[in-house]
C-alpha cells in the first residue's frame, strides 16, 4: 500500500490574518450559482486606494498581531487586473521590508481564479516573480457537462470548460499540490461522481466541494446527493483512489452531536478577516459588500480614510454557534460539520441581523453524513481485511479545511 498523501492545509491556518482586495467586480463569466449578484465593469480598484489600505494596516502592527498574513485578491476575476495586482504586491513587499514588519517573512499572496487567462504572459511573469509566496486555486467544476451547466460566459452563455482545462497542466506543474473547489447546486447533482473522478484524472489530487448556501434546493435533492456520494465512495475505495487523492465530502469528524462547551466557535472568520473594495470601504468579509447581497444593504465597518470603526466590528467578534443557531441545530444529532456562511445568514435573515443562521443546506448536510458513514464503514472494512488499518491510521489524509 502506497503512502497516503496529505491534504493541503491552508497556509498558517489559524495563525494568519486574511486581508482581501476586491480589485474588480468584472468577470468574463456569469456563473449561474455565483453569489456575486452585482458584478460590473466599472468598479475597479485604483492603486491609490490600495496604497491607503496598506498604509493603514501596516502602520497598526499592535492591532494586527497575527503571526502571518494572507493578502488575498478577488473579483470578479482578479487576473483581469494583473497590472494593478503586480504593483500592489511590489508595494507590499517593499513596505513590509522597510518597516521591518513582522509579516515580512511570513506572508502569502492568494488567488481564486476561473483560470481563463492563467496562461497569459503578464500572469505568468507575476507567478514567476512571486512563486514562493503564492497560493492559486483554479475553479473547475468537473466534467465538461457539469462545468458548462453553470460556468458560462456572460455575453454568450457559452461554456468555459475548454478554455479552463487547457491551463490545468501548466497550473499543476507550477503548483503540484494545488486544490480546486467545486460548487454543487441543484442542477448538477447527477454529475458529482463522474466530475470528481474526472478531476482526479486531470491530476488534481485534492478536490474541495461545497453545496451553495442559498435556498436553491428542491424536493428529493438530498436523496440524489446521497446516492451520488455513495457511488463516488464505491469508486474511491474499490479503485484505491483514497491512497493518493482527497475529497472533502468525506471526513471522519462530521456527523456527530456537538459538545457546545468545546465546540462553540463560529464557523467562518467574518470579522477576523478584512476586505476592502474599490471605493476604499472596509468589510468584515467580502460577502458583506453590496455586490454580494441580494436583499440587504452593504455592511461597512470603516474605510481607508477614517479606519475601522470598532463598534461596528464588535458584533462579529461575539459570534459563535449558540448566538446564531436555532435550537434544532444545537440539538441536532449530526450537527458537527454542518456549515454556514455569515454573509448568507445576513442576506437571508428576516431583519438586518447577523445572528440568524440560514439553514437551507440542512437536508443536504444530513445526506452527506449518511454517505460519509457509508464511506468510512466500507473503507475500514477493506483495510481490516487487507491488514492495512494500522498503516492507514499513521498516514491518513489530513482533515480538509472548511471552505466558504
Short mmCIF file of C-alpha atoms in Angstrom, two decimals:
data_model
loop_
_atom_site.label_atom_id
_atom_site.label_comp_id
_atom_site.label_asym_id
_atom_site.label_seq_id
_atom_site.Cartn_x
_atom_site.Cartn_y
_atom_site.Cartn_z
CA UNK A 1 0.00 0.00 0.00
CA UNK A 2 1.48 3.35 -1.02
CA UNK A 3 1.85 6.18 1.46
CA UNK A 4 -1.27 8.27 1.87
CA UNK A 5 -0.88 11.78 0.51
CA UNK A 6 -1.61 14.61 2.92
CA UNK A 7 -4.36 17.01 2.01
CA UNK A 8 -3.25 20.63 1.61
CA UNK A 9 -3.68 22.69 4.70
CA UNK A 10 -4.31 26.35 4.29
CA UNK A 11 -1.02 28.11 4.86
CA UNK A 12 -0.52 29.04 8.53
CA UNK A 13 -4.13 28.06 9.26
CA UNK A 14 -5.33 29.72 12.45
CA UNK A 15 -2.26 31.95 12.66
CA UNK A 16 -2.84 34.31 9.77
CA UNK A 17 -4.81 37.46 9.07
CA UNK A 18 -6.67 37.31 5.78
CA UNK A 19 -6.91 40.68 4.05
CA UNK A 20 -8.81 40.78 0.78
CA UNK A 21 -8.61 43.31 -2.02
CA UNK A 22 -11.70 43.36 -4.24
CA UNK A 23 -9.70 44.60 -7.22
CA UNK A 24 -12.53 44.41 -9.75
CA UNK A 25 -16.19 43.48 -9.92
CA UNK A 26 -15.81 42.42 -13.56
CA UNK A 27 -15.54 38.83 -14.77
CA UNK A 28 -15.57 37.05 -18.10
CA UNK A 29 -18.17 34.63 -16.74
CA UNK A 30 -21.70 34.79 -15.40
CA UNK A 31 -21.80 31.61 -13.34
CA UNK A 32 -25.38 30.67 -12.60
CA UNK A 33 -24.74 29.84 -8.94
CA UNK A 34 -22.49 32.84 -8.24
CA UNK A 35 -23.36 34.79 -5.08
CA UNK A 36 -21.85 37.94 -6.64
CA UNK A 37 -25.08 39.44 -7.92
CA UNK A 38 -23.66 42.91 -8.59
CA UNK A 39 -20.73 42.26 -10.92
CA UNK A 40 -19.98 45.14 -13.27
CA UNK A 41 -17.17 46.60 -15.40
CA UNK A 42 -16.97 49.99 -13.67
CA UNK A 43 -15.90 49.31 -10.08
CA UNK A 44 -12.14 48.78 -10.34
CA UNK A 45 -9.71 49.48 -7.55
CA UNK A 46 -7.10 52.20 -8.04
CA UNK A 47 -3.56 51.82 -6.77
CA UNK A 48 -4.13 54.91 -4.60
CA UNK A 49 -6.98 53.20 -2.75
CA UNK A 50 -4.96 50.01 -2.30
CA UNK A 51 -1.99 52.03 -1.02
CA UNK A 52 -4.15 53.80 1.59
CA UNK A 53 -5.46 50.46 2.82
CA UNK A 54 -1.96 49.00 3.03
CA UNK A 55 -0.56 52.06 4.82
CA UNK A 56 -3.40 51.96 7.35
CA UNK A 57 -2.92 48.25 8.09
CA UNK A 58 0.89 48.15 8.20
CA UNK A 59 1.05 51.21 10.48
CA UNK A 60 -1.03 49.42 13.12
CA UNK A 61 1.12 46.44 13.93
CA UNK A 62 -0.17 46.47 17.50
CA UNK A 63 -3.74 45.95 16.25
CA UNK A 64 -2.94 43.34 13.60
CA UNK A 65 -0.98 40.93 15.76
CA UNK A 66 -1.47 37.71 13.82
CA UNK A 67 1.75 35.83 13.18
CA UNK A 68 1.24 35.76 9.41
CA UNK A 69 -0.82 37.39 6.69
CA UNK A 70 -2.59 36.24 3.55
CA UNK A 71 -3.03 39.07 1.07
CA UNK A 72 -5.99 37.82 -0.94
CA UNK A 73 -7.08 39.15 -4.34
CA UNK A 74 -10.57 38.55 -5.70
CA UNK A 75 -13.02 39.89 -8.27
CA UNK A 76 -14.93 39.19 -10.33
CA UNK A 77 -11.87 37.68 -11.88
CA UNK A 78 -8.74 39.06 -10.19
CA UNK A 79 -6.31 38.31 -13.04
CA UNK A 80 -8.17 40.83 -15.21
CA UNK A 81 -6.30 43.35 -13.07
CA UNK A 82 -2.87 41.72 -13.12
CA UNK A 83 -1.03 45.02 -13.70
CA UNK A 84 -2.64 46.54 -10.61
CA UNK A 85 -2.05 43.40 -8.55
CA UNK A 86 1.61 43.30 -9.54
CA UNK A 87 2.02 46.92 -8.42
CA UNK A 88 0.19 46.27 -5.13
CA UNK A 89 2.31 43.22 -4.35
CA UNK A 90 5.54 45.07 -5.09
CA UNK A 91 4.45 47.85 -2.74
CA UNK A 92 3.50 45.35 -0.04
CA UNK A 93 6.89 43.64 -0.20
CA UNK A 94 8.89 46.87 -0.11
CA UNK A 95 6.80 48.38 2.70
CA UNK A 96 6.90 45.28 4.88
CA UNK A 97 10.68 45.25 4.42
CA UNK A 98 11.09 48.99 5.01
CA UNK A 99 9.06 48.85 8.21
CA UNK A 100 10.76 45.66 9.38
CA UNK A 101 7.21 44.39 9.79
CA UNK A 102 6.72 41.02 11.45
CA UNK A 103 4.80 39.86 8.37
CA UNK A 104 7.74 40.40 6.01
CA UNK A 105 8.98 36.82 6.32
CA UNK A 106 5.54 35.31 6.78
CA UNK A 107 3.12 36.27 4.02
CA UNK A 108 1.27 34.77 1.07
CA UNK A 109 -0.49 36.21 -1.95
CA UNK A 110 -3.67 34.22 -2.55
CA UNK A 111 -5.90 33.96 -5.62
CA UNK A 112 -9.00 32.09 -6.66
CA UNK A 113 -9.28 32.33 -10.42
CA UNK A 114 -11.54 31.00 -13.15
CA UNK A 115 -8.35 30.04 -14.99
CA UNK A 116 -9.28 31.53 -18.34
CA UNK A 117 -6.30 33.89 -18.68
CA UNK A 118 -3.93 31.92 -16.47
CA UNK A 119 -1.58 31.25 -19.39
CA UNK A 120 -1.16 34.88 -20.43
CA UNK A 121 2.33 36.34 -20.26
CA UNK A 122 1.62 39.01 -17.64
CA UNK A 123 0.05 36.46 -15.33
CA UNK A 124 2.90 34.02 -15.85
CA UNK A 125 5.50 36.74 -15.26
CA UNK A 126 3.78 37.59 -11.97
CA UNK A 127 3.77 33.92 -10.95
CA UNK A 128 7.47 33.52 -11.71
CA UNK A 129 8.32 36.62 -9.69
CA UNK A 130 6.28 35.63 -6.62
CA UNK A 131 6.10 31.85 -6.83
CA UNK A 132 7.46 31.08 -3.37
CA UNK A 133 4.76 33.22 -1.76
CA UNK A 134 1.77 32.23 -3.91
CA UNK A 135 -1.37 30.19 -3.40
CA UNK A 136 -3.50 29.92 -6.54
CA UNK A 137 -6.66 27.91 -6.95
CA UNK A 138 -8.31 27.41 -10.34
CA UNK A 139 -12.02 26.66 -10.22
CA UNK A 140 -13.02 23.80 -12.48
CA UNK A 141 -16.29 22.11 -11.64
CA UNK A 142 -15.68 18.65 -13.09
CA UNK A 143 -16.61 17.19 -16.44
CA UNK A 144 -17.27 19.46 -19.38
CA UNK A 145 -21.00 18.83 -18.98
CA UNK A 146 -21.12 19.73 -15.30
CA UNK A 147 -18.75 22.70 -15.61
CA UNK A 148 -20.63 24.19 -18.55
CA UNK A 149 -24.01 23.87 -16.83
CA UNK A 150 -23.10 26.84 -14.65
CA UNK A 151 -19.76 28.38 -15.60
CA UNK A 152 -20.74 30.23 -18.78
CA UNK A 153 -19.53 33.40 -20.50
CA UNK A 154 -21.54 36.46 -19.57
CA UNK A 155 -22.49 37.58 -23.08
CA UNK A 156 -22.99 34.32 -24.95
CA UNK A 157 -23.71 31.71 -22.21
CA UNK A 158 -21.10 29.55 -23.93
CA UNK A 159 -19.45 27.13 -21.55
CA UNK A 160 -15.93 27.90 -20.36
CA UNK A 161 -14.63 24.37 -19.76
CA UNK A 162 -12.35 24.14 -22.80
CA UNK A 163 -10.71 27.49 -22.03
CA UNK A 164 -10.03 26.46 -18.44
CA UNK A 165 -8.97 22.84 -18.83
CA UNK A 166 -6.18 23.73 -21.27
CA UNK A 167 -4.47 25.63 -18.43
CA UNK A 168 -4.74 22.86 -15.82
CA UNK A 169 -1.49 21.06 -16.81
CA UNK A 170 0.50 24.31 -16.51
CA UNK A 171 -1.09 25.08 -13.15
CA UNK A 172 -0.34 21.60 -11.78
CA UNK A 173 3.28 21.77 -12.97
CA UNK A 174 3.69 25.05 -11.11
CA UNK A 175 1.67 24.04 -8.03
CA UNK A 176 1.72 20.21 -7.79
CA UNK A 177 -0.26 20.17 -4.55
CA UNK A 178 -2.86 22.68 -5.68
CA UNK A 179 -6.50 22.02 -4.88
CA UNK A 180 -9.64 23.00 -6.70
CA UNK A 181 -13.02 23.90 -5.23
CA UNK A 182 -16.20 22.52 -6.79
CA UNK A 183 -19.59 24.09 -6.14
CA UNK A 184 -22.75 21.98 -6.11
CA UNK A 185 -26.17 23.37 -6.93
CA UNK A 186 -29.45 21.59 -7.61
CA UNK A 187 -29.00 21.21 -11.37
CA UNK A 188 -25.63 19.46 -11.29
CA UNK A 189 -26.16 16.90 -8.52
CA UNK A 190 -26.35 13.98 -11.04
CA UNK A 191 -22.79 14.69 -12.18
CA UNK A 192 -20.94 14.72 -8.86
CA UNK A 193 -19.38 11.25 -9.03
CA UNK A 194 -18.10 11.45 -12.58
CA UNK A 195 -16.90 15.03 -12.02
CA UNK A 196 -14.72 14.21 -9.00
CA UNK A 197 -13.20 11.24 -10.84
CA UNK A 198 -12.62 13.44 -13.88
CA UNK A 199 -10.76 16.00 -11.78
CA UNK A 200 -8.58 13.21 -10.40
CA UNK A 201 -7.84 12.14 -13.98
CA UNK A 202 -6.62 15.67 -14.74
CA UNK A 203 -4.04 15.31 -11.97
CA UNK A 204 -5.85 17.32 -9.31
CA UNK A 205 -5.29 15.37 -6.11
CA UNK A 206 -7.40 17.43 -3.73
CA UNK A 207 -11.00 18.26 -4.57
CA UNK A 208 -12.78 20.52 -2.10
CA UNK A 209 -16.54 20.61 -2.63
CA UNK A 210 -19.35 22.53 -1.04
CA UNK A 211 -23.06 22.99 -1.61
CA UNK A 212 -24.25 26.53 -2.19
CA UNK A 213 -25.69 28.02 0.98
CA UNK A 214 -28.57 29.79 -0.75
CA UNK A 215 -32.07 28.30 -0.68
CA UNK A 216 -31.99 26.69 -4.13
CA UNK A 217 -32.70 23.08 -3.19
CA UNK A 218 -35.66 21.06 -4.50
CA UNK A 219 -37.58 18.14 -3.02
CA UNK A 220 -35.55 14.98 -3.46
CA UNK A 221 -32.22 16.70 -4.00
CA UNK A 222 -30.88 15.27 -0.76
CA UNK A 223 -31.61 11.69 -1.86
CA UNK A 224 -29.94 12.25 -5.24
CA UNK A 225 -26.99 13.85 -3.45
CA UNK A 226 -26.62 10.89 -1.08
CA UNK A 227 -26.75 8.41 -3.97
CA UNK A 228 -24.03 10.27 -5.84
CA UNK A 229 -21.78 10.35 -2.79
CA UNK A 230 -22.31 6.65 -2.09
CA UNK A 231 -21.48 5.78 -5.71
CA UNK A 232 -18.41 8.02 -5.53
CA UNK A 233 -17.37 6.33 -2.28
CA UNK A 234 -17.51 2.95 -4.01
CA UNK A 235 -15.25 4.19 -6.80
CA UNK A 236 -12.74 5.86 -4.48
CA UNK A 237 -12.44 2.81 -2.22
CA UNK A 238 -12.73 -0.02 -4.79
CA UNK A 239 -10.16 1.58 -7.08
CA UNK A 240 -7.84 2.76 -4.28
CA UNK A 241 -8.11 6.47 -5.06
CA UNK A 242 -8.13 7.15 -1.32
CA UNK A 243 -4.41 6.34 -1.19
CA UNK A 244 -3.39 9.35 -3.27
CA UNK A 245 -6.41 11.63 -3.60
CA UNK A 246 -8.68 13.62 -1.29
CA UNK A 247 -12.31 14.68 -1.47
CA UNK A 248 -13.59 16.99 1.24
CA UNK A 249 -17.06 15.42 1.28
CA UNK A 250 -15.67 12.51 3.31
CA UNK A 251 -14.45 13.28 6.80
CA UNK A 252 -14.25 11.24 9.97
CA UNK A 253 -15.04 14.33 12.03
CA UNK A 254 -18.55 15.17 10.84
CA UNK A 255 -21.99 13.88 11.65
CA UNK A 256 -21.82 13.81 15.43
CA UNK A 257 -23.68 15.76 18.14
CA UNK A 258 -21.97 18.99 19.14
CA UNK A 259 -20.39 19.45 22.53
CA UNK A 260 -21.19 23.15 22.88
CA UNK A 261 -18.75 23.54 25.76
CA UNK A 262 -15.91 22.51 23.46
CA UNK A 263 -17.16 23.47 20.01
CA UNK A 264 -18.96 26.79 20.31
CA UNK A 265 -16.81 28.74 17.87
CA UNK A 266 -18.12 30.49 14.77
CA UNK A 267 -17.86 28.52 11.53
CA UNK A 268 -16.14 31.19 9.45
CA UNK A 269 -13.77 34.09 10.02
CA UNK A 270 -16.10 37.01 9.31
CA UNK A 271 -14.89 39.91 11.43
CA UNK A 272 -11.45 38.38 11.89
CA UNK A 273 -10.89 38.77 8.17
CA UNK A 274 -10.84 42.17 6.48
CA UNK A 275 -11.88 43.17 2.96
CA UNK A 276 -11.52 46.43 1.05
CA UNK A 277 -13.27 47.42 -2.18
CA UNK A 278 -12.64 49.91 -4.98
CA UNK A 279 -14.32 52.72 -3.03
CA UNK A 280 -12.00 52.12 -0.08
CA UNK A 281 -14.69 50.69 2.19
CA UNK A 282 -13.75 48.03 4.75
CA UNK A 283 -15.94 44.94 5.31
CA UNK A 284 -15.77 42.05 7.81
CA UNK A 285 -15.87 39.71 4.80
CA UNK A 286 -16.44 40.15 1.07
CA UNK A 287 -19.90 38.67 1.46
CA UNK A 288 -20.99 41.90 3.16
CA UNK A 289 -20.08 44.08 0.18
CA UNK A 290 -23.06 45.28 -1.84
CA UNK A 291 -22.25 43.21 -4.94
CA UNK A 292 -22.56 40.07 -2.80
CA UNK A 293 -26.01 40.85 -1.40
CA UNK A 294 -29.41 40.15 -2.91
CA UNK A 295 -31.67 41.92 -0.44
CA UNK A 296 -29.68 43.70 2.27
CA UNK A 297 -27.58 46.84 2.31
CA UNK A 298 -23.80 46.54 2.48
CA UNK A 299 -22.42 46.26 5.99
CA UNK A 300 -19.46 48.62 6.07
CA UNK A 301 -17.17 48.72 9.10
CA UNK A 302 -14.94 51.63 8.03
CA UNK A 303 -12.86 52.99 5.17
CA UNK A 304 -9.26 53.68 4.19
CA UNK A 305 -9.50 57.36 5.21
CA UNK A 306 -11.12 57.01 8.64
CA UNK A 307 -10.04 53.49 9.54
CA UNK A 308 -12.05 50.67 11.13
CA UNK A 309 -14.98 51.52 13.38
CA UNK A 310 -14.52 49.04 16.20
CA UNK A 311 -18.09 49.49 17.38
CA UNK A 312 -19.31 48.20 14.01
CA UNK A 313 -16.82 45.35 14.12
CA UNK A 314 -17.60 44.27 17.68
CA UNK A 315 -20.78 42.24 16.93
CA UNK A 316 -18.76 39.96 14.64
CA UNK A 317 -16.30 39.22 17.40
CA UNK A 318 -19.10 37.90 19.63
CA UNK A 319 -20.40 35.42 17.05
CA UNK A 320 -20.40 31.76 17.95
CA UNK A 321 -22.60 28.74 17.32
CA UNK A 322 -25.09 29.37 20.11
CA UNK A 323 -25.64 33.08 19.41
CA UNK A 324 -27.00 32.42 15.93
CA UNK A 325 -28.24 28.82 15.71
CA UNK A 326 -31.88 27.77 16.22
CA UNK A 327 -32.42 25.17 18.92
CA UNK A 328 -32.96 22.39 16.37
CA UNK A 329 -29.39 22.94 15.13
CA UNK A 330 -27.92 22.89 18.63
CA UNK A 331 -29.74 19.64 19.41
CA UNK A 332 -29.14 18.01 16.02
CA UNK A 333 -27.60 14.52 16.29
CA UNK A 334 -25.39 15.12 13.23
CA UNK A 335 -24.55 18.79 13.84
CA UNK A 336 -20.77 18.58 13.55
CA UNK A 337 -19.52 19.63 10.14
CA UNK A 338 -22.72 21.46 9.21
CA UNK A 339 -21.53 24.75 7.75
CA UNK A 340 -22.94 28.22 7.36
CA UNK A 341 -21.95 31.43 5.64
CA UNK A 342 -22.12 34.59 7.73
CA UNK A 343 -22.93 36.73 4.72
CA UNK A 344 -25.76 34.44 3.65
CA UNK A 345 -27.07 34.46 7.22
CA UNK A 346 -27.29 38.25 6.99
CA UNK A 347 -28.75 38.31 3.48
CA UNK A 348 -31.40 35.68 4.16
CA UNK A 349 -32.44 36.91 7.62
CA UNK A 350 -35.86 38.40 8.24
CA UNK A 351 -34.24 41.52 9.73
CA UNK A 352 -30.82 43.18 9.25
CA UNK A 353 -29.14 40.87 11.76
CA UNK A 354 -26.03 38.70 11.60
CA UNK A 355 -27.38 36.47 14.39
CA UNK A 356 -29.92 34.42 12.41
CA UNK A 357 -28.42 31.28 10.93
CA UNK A 358 -29.61 30.27 7.46
CA UNK A 359 -30.38 26.55 7.33
CA UNK A 360 -31.13 25.91 3.66
CA UNK A 361 -28.47 23.18 3.46
CA UNK A 362 -29.86 21.17 6.41
CA UNK A 363 -31.12 18.19 4.38
CA UNK A 364 -28.02 18.25 2.17
CA UNK A 365 -25.77 18.05 5.22
CA UNK A 366 -27.74 15.11 6.62
CA UNK A 367 -27.48 13.34 3.25
CA UNK A 368 -23.73 13.95 3.25
CA UNK A 369 -23.46 12.47 6.74
CA UNK A 370 -25.25 9.29 5.70
CA UNK A 371 -22.95 8.87 2.69
CA UNK A 372 -19.94 9.75 4.81
CA UNK A 373 -20.81 6.99 7.29
CA UNK A 374 -21.08 4.57 4.38
CA UNK A 375 -17.65 5.65 3.10
CA UNK A 376 -15.78 5.16 6.37
CA UNK A 377 -17.50 1.90 7.25
CA UNK A 378 -16.60 0.47 3.84
CA UNK A 379 -13.04 1.80 3.89
CA UNK A 380 -12.26 0.41 7.34
CA UNK A 381 -13.78 -2.97 6.46
CA UNK A 382 -11.48 -3.10 3.45
CA UNK A 383 -8.45 -2.06 5.45
CA UNK A 384 -9.18 -4.64 8.15
CA UNK A 385 -9.42 -7.40 5.54
CA UNK A 386 -6.15 -6.30 4.00
CA UNK A 387 -4.44 -5.85 7.35
CA UNK A 388 -3.68 -2.23 6.48
CA UNK A 389 -5.72 -0.27 9.01
CA UNK A 390 -2.84 0.50 11.36
CA UNK A 391 -0.68 1.74 8.47
CA UNK A 392 -3.53 3.86 7.17
CA UNK A 393 -4.09 5.43 10.60
CA UNK A 394 -0.47 6.57 10.65
CA UNK A 395 -0.52 8.10 7.17
CA UNK A 396 -4.13 9.03 6.53
CA UNK A 397 -5.21 12.18 4.77
CA UNK A 398 -5.23 15.30 6.89
CA UNK A 399 -8.70 16.64 7.50
CA UNK A 400 -9.60 19.03 4.63
CA UNK A 401 -10.34 22.57 5.68
CA UNK A 402 -13.68 24.24 5.92
CA UNK A 403 -14.45 26.12 2.74
CA UNK A 404 -16.76 29.08 2.18
#
